[in-house]
The first five atom37 places (N, CA, C, CB, O) and aatype in JSON, in Angstrom:
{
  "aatype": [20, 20, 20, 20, 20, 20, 20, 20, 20, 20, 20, 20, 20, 20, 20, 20, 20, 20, 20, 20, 20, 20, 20, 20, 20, 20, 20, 20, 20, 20, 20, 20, 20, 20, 20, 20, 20, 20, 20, 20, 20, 20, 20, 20, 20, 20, 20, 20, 20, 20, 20, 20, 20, 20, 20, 20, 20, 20, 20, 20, 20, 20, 20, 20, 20, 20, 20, 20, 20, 20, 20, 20, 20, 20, 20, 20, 20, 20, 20, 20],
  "atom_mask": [
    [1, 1, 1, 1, 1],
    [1, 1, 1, 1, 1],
    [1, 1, 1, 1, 1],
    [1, 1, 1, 1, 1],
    [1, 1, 1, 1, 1],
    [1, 1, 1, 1, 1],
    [1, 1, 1, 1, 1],
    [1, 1, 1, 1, 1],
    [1, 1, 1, 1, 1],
    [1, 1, 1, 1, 1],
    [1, 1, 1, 1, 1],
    [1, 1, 1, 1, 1],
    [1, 1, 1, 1, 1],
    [1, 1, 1, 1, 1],
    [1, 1, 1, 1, 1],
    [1, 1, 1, 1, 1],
    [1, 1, 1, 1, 1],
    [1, 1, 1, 1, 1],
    [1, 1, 1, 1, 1],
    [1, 1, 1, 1, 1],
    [1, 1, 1, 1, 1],
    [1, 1, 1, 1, 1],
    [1, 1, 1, 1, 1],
    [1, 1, 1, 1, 1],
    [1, 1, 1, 1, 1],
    [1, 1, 1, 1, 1],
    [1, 1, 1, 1, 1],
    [1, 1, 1, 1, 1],
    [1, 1, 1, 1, 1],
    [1, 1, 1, 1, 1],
    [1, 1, 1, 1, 1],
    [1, 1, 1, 1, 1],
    [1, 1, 1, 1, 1],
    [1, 1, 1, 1, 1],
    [1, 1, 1, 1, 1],
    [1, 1, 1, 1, 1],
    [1, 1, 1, 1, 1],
    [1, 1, 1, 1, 1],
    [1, 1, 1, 1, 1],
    [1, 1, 1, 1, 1],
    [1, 1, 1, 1, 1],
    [1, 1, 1, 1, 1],
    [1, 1, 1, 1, 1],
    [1, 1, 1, 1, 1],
    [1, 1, 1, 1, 1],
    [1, 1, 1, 1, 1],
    [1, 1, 1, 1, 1],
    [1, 1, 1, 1, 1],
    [1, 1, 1, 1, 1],
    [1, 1, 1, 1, 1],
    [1, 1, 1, 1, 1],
    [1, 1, 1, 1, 1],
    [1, 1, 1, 1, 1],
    [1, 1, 1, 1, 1],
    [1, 1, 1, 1, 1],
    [1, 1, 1, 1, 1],
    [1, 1, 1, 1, 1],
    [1, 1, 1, 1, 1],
    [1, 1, 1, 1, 1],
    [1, 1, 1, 1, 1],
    [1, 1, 1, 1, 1],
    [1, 1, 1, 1, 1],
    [1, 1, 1, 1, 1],
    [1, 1, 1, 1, 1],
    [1, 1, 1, 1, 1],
    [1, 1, 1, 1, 1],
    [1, 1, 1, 1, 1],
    [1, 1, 1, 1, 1],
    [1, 1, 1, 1, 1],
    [1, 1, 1, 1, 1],
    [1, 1, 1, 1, 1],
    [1, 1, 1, 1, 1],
    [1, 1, 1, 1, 1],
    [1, 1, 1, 1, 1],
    [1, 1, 1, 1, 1],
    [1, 1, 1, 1, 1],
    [1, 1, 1, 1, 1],
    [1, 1, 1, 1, 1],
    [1, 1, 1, 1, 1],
    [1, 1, 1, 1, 1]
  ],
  "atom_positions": [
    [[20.18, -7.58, 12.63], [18.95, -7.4, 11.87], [17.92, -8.43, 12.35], [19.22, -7.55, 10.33], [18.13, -9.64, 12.42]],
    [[16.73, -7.79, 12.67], [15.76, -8.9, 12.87], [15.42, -9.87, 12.07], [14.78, -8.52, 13.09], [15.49, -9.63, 10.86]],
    [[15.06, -10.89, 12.41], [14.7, -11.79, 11.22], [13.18, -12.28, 10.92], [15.49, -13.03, 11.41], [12.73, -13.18, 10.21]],
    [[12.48, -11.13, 11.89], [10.78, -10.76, 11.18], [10.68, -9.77, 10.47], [9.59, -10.43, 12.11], [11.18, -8.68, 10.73]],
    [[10.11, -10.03, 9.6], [10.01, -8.47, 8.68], [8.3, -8.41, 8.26], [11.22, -8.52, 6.83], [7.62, -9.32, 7.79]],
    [[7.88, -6.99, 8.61], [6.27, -7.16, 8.31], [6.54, -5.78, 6.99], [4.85, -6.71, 10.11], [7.22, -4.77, 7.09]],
    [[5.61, -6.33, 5.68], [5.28, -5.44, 4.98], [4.19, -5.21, 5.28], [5.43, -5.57, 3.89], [3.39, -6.03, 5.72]],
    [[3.91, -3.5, 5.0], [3.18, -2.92, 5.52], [3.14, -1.66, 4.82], [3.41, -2.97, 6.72], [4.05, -1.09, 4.21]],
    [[1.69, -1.23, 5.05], [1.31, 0.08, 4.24], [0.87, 1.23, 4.85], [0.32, -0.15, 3.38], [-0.27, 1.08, 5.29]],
    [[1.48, 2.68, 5.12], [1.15, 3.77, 5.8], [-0.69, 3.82, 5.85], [1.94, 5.07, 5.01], [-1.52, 3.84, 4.95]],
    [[-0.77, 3.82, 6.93], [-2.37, 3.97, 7.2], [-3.54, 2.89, 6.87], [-2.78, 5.15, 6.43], [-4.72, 3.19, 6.7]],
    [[-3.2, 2.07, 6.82], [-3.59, 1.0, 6.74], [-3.94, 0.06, 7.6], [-3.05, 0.68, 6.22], [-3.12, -0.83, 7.82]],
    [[-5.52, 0.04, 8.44], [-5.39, -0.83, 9.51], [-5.25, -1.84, 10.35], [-5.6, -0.8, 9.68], [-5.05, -2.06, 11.54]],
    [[-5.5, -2.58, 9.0], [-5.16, -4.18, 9.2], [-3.2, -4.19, 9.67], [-5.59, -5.22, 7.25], [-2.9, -4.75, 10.73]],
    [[-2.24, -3.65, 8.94], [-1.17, -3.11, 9.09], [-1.12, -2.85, 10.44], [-1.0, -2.11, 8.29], [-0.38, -3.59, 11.09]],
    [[-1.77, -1.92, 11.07], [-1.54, -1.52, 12.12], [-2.07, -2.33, 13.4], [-1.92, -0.36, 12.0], [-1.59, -2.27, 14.53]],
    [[-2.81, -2.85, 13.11], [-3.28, -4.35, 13.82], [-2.4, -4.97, 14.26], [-3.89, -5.35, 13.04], [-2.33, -5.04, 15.49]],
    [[-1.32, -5.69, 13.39], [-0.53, -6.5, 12.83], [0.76, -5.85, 13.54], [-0.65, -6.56, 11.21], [1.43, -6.66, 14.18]],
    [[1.13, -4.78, 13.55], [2.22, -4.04, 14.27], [2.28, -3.86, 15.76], [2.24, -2.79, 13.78], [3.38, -3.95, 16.31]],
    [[0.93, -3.55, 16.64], [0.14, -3.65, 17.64], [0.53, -4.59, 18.04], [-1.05, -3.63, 17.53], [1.0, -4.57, 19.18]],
    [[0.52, -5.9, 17.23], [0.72, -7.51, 18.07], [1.72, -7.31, 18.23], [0.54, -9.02, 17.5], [1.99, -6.81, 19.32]],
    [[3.15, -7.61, 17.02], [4.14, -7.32, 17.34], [5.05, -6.28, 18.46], [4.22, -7.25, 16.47], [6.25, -6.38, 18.7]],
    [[4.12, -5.32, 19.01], [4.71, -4.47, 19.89], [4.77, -4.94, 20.94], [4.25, -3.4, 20.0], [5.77, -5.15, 21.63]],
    [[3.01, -5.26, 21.28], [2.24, -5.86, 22.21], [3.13, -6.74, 23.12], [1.17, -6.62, 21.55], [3.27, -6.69, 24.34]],
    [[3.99, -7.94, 21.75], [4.57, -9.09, 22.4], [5.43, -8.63, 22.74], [4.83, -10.2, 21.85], [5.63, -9.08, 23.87]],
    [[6.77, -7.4, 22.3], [7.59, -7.14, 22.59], [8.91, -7.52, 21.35], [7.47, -7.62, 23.8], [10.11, -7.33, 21.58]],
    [[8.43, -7.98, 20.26], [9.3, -8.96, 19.15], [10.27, -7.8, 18.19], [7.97, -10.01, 17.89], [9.68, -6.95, 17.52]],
    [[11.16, -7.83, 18.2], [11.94, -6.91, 17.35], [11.4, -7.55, 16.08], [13.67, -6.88, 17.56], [11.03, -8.73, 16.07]],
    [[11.35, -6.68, 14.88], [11.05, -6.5, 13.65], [11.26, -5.62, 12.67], [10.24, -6.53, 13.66], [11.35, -4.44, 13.01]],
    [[11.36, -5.88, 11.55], [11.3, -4.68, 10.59], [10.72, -4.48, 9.83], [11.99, -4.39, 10.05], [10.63, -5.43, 9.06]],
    [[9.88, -3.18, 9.41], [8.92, -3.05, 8.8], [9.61, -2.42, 7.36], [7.89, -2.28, 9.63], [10.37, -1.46, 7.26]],
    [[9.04, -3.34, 6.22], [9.4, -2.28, 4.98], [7.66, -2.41, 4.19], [11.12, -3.04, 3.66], [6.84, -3.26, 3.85]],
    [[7.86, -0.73, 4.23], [6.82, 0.02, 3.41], [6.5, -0.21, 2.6], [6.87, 0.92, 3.11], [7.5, -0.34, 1.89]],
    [[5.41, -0.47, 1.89], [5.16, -0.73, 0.41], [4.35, 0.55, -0.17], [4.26, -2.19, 0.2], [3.99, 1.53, 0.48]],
    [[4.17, 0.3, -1.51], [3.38, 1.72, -2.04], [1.99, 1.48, -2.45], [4.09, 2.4, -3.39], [1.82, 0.36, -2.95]],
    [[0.95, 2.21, -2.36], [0.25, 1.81, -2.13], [-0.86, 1.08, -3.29], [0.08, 2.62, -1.41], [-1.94, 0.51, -3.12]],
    [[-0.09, 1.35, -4.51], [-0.8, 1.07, -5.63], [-0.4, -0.47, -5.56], [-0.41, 1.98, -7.02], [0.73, -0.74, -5.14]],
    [[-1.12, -1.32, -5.88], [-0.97, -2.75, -5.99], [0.12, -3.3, -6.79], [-2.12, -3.25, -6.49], [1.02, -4.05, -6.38]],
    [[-0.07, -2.82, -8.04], [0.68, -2.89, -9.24], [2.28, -2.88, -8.65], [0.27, -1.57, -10.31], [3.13, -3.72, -8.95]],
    [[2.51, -1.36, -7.45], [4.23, -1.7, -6.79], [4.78, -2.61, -6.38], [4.64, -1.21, -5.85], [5.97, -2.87, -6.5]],
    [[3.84, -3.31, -5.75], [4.2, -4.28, -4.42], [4.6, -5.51, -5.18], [2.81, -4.64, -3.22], [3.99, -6.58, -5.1]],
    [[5.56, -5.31, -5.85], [6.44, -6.69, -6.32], [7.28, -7.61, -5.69], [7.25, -6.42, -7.13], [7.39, -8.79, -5.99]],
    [[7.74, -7.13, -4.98], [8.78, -7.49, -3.45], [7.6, -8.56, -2.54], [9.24, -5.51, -2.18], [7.68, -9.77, -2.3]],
    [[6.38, -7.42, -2.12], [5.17, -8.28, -1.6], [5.36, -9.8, -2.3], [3.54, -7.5, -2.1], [5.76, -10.85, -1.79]],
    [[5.03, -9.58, -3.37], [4.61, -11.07, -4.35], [5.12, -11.88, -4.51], [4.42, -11.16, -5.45], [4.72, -13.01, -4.81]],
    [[6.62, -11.31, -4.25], [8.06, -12.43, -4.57], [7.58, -13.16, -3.48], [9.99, -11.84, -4.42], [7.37, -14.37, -3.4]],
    [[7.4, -11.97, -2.38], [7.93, -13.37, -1.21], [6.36, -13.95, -0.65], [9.15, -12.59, 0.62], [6.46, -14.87, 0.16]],
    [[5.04, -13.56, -0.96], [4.36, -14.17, -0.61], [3.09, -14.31, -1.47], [4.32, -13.84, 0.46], [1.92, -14.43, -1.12]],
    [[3.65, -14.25, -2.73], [2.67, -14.73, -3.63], [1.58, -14.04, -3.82], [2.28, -15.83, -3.34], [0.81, -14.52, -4.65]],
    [[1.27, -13.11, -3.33], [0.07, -12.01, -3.52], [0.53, -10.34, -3.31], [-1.18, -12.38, -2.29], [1.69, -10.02, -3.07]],
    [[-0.19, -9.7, -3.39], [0.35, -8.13, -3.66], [-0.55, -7.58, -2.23], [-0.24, -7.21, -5.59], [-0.2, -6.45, -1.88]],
    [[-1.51, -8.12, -1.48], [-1.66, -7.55, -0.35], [-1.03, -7.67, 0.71], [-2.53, -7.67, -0.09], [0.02, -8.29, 0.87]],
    [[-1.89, -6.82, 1.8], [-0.44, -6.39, 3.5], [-1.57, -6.42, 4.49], [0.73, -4.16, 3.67], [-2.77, -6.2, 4.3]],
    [[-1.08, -6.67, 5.35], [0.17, -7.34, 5.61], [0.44, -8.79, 5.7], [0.56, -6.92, 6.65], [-0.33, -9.72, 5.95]],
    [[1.86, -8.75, 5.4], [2.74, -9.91, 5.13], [3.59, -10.09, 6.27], [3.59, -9.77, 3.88], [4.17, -9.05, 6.58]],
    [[3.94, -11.48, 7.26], [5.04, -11.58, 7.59], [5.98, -12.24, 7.24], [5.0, -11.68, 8.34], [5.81, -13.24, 6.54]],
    [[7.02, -11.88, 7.61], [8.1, -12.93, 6.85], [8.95, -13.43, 8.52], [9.49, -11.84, 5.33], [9.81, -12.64, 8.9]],
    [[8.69, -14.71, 9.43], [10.2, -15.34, 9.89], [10.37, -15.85, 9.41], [10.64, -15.89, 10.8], [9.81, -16.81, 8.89]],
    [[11.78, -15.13, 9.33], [13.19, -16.24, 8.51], [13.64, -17.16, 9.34], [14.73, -15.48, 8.05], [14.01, -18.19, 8.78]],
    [[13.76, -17.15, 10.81], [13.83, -18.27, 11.52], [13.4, -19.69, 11.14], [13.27, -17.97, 12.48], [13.89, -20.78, 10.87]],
    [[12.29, -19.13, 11.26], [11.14, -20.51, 11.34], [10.54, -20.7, 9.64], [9.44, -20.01, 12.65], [9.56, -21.37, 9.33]],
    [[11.29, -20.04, 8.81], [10.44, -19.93, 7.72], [9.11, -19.95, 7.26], [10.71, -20.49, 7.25], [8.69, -20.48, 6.23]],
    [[8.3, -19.12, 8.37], [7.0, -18.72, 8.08], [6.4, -17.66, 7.48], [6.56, -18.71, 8.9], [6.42, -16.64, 8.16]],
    [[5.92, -17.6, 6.51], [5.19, -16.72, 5.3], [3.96, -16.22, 5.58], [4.95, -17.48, 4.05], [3.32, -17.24, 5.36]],
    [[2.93, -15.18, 5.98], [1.73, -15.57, 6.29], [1.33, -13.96, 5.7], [1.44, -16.17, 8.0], [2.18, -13.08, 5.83]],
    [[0.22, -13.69, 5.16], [-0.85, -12.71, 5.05], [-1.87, -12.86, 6.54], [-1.74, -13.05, 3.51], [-1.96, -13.5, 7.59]],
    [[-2.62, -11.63, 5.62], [-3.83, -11.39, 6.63], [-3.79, -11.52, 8.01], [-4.81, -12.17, 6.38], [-3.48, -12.54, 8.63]],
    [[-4.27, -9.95, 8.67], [-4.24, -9.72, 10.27], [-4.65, -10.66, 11.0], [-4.99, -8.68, 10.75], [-3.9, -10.6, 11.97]],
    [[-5.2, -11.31, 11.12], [-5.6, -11.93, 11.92], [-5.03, -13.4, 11.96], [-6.82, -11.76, 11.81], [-4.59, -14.1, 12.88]],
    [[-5.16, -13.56, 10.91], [-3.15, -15.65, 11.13], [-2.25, -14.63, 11.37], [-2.09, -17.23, 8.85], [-1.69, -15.34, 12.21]],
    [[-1.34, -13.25, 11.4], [-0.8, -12.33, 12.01], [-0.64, -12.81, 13.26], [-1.43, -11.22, 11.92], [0.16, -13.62, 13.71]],
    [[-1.9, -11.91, 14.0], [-1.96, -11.64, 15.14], [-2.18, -13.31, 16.08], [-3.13, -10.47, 15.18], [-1.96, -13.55, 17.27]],
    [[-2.49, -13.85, 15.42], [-2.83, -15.52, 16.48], [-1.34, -15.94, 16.53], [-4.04, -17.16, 15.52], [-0.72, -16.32, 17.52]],
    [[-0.93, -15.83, 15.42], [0.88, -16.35, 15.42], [1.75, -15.99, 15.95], [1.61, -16.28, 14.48], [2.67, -16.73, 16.29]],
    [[1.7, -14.61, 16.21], [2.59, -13.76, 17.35], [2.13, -14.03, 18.5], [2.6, -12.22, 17.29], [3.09, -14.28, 19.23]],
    [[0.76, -14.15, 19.3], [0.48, -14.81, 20.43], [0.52, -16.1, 20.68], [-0.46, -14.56, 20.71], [0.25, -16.57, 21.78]],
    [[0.95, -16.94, 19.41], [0.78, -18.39, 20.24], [2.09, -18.42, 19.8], [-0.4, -19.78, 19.84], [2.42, -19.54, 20.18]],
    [[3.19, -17.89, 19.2], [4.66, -18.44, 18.78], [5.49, -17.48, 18.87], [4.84, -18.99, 17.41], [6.7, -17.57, 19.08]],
    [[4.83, -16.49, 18.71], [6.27, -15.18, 19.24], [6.11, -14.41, 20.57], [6.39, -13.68, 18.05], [6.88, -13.57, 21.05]],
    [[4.93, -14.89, 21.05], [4.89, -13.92, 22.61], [5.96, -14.69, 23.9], [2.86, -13.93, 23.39], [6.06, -14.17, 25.01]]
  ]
}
């Protein structure tokens, strides 16, 4: 099992941004879906304190992060 996990929301482009990097670099990951009403995303919140996506989670390195773009800089300067 990988030990990045991106939550993430069907059609959603920041999401897909965020997945892009991860491909981009080549990084195994796993994506779990969230729904799209805010109110679902409880799982989101546990682990990063807010109900928006995307979220990554390494468990490696124990890094937590929202928003595409600290995303995408973090996978190019630490996971590429």
């Amino acid at each position: 099992m990988p030990s990045i996990t991106l939550y993430s929301l069907d059609g959603c482009p920041y999401c897909e941004k965020a997945h892009d990097a991860l491909d981009d670099a080549g990084v195994e990951y796993e994506t779990k879906w969230v729904e799209a009403l805010h109110s679902k995303r409880n799982e989101v919140k546990r682990v990063s304190g807010q109900r928006g996506v995307p979220v990554l989670v390494d468990e490696n390195r124990g890094v937590t992060m929202a928003e595409s773009d600290n995303i995408v800089e973090y996978v190019e300067q630490s996971l590429a």
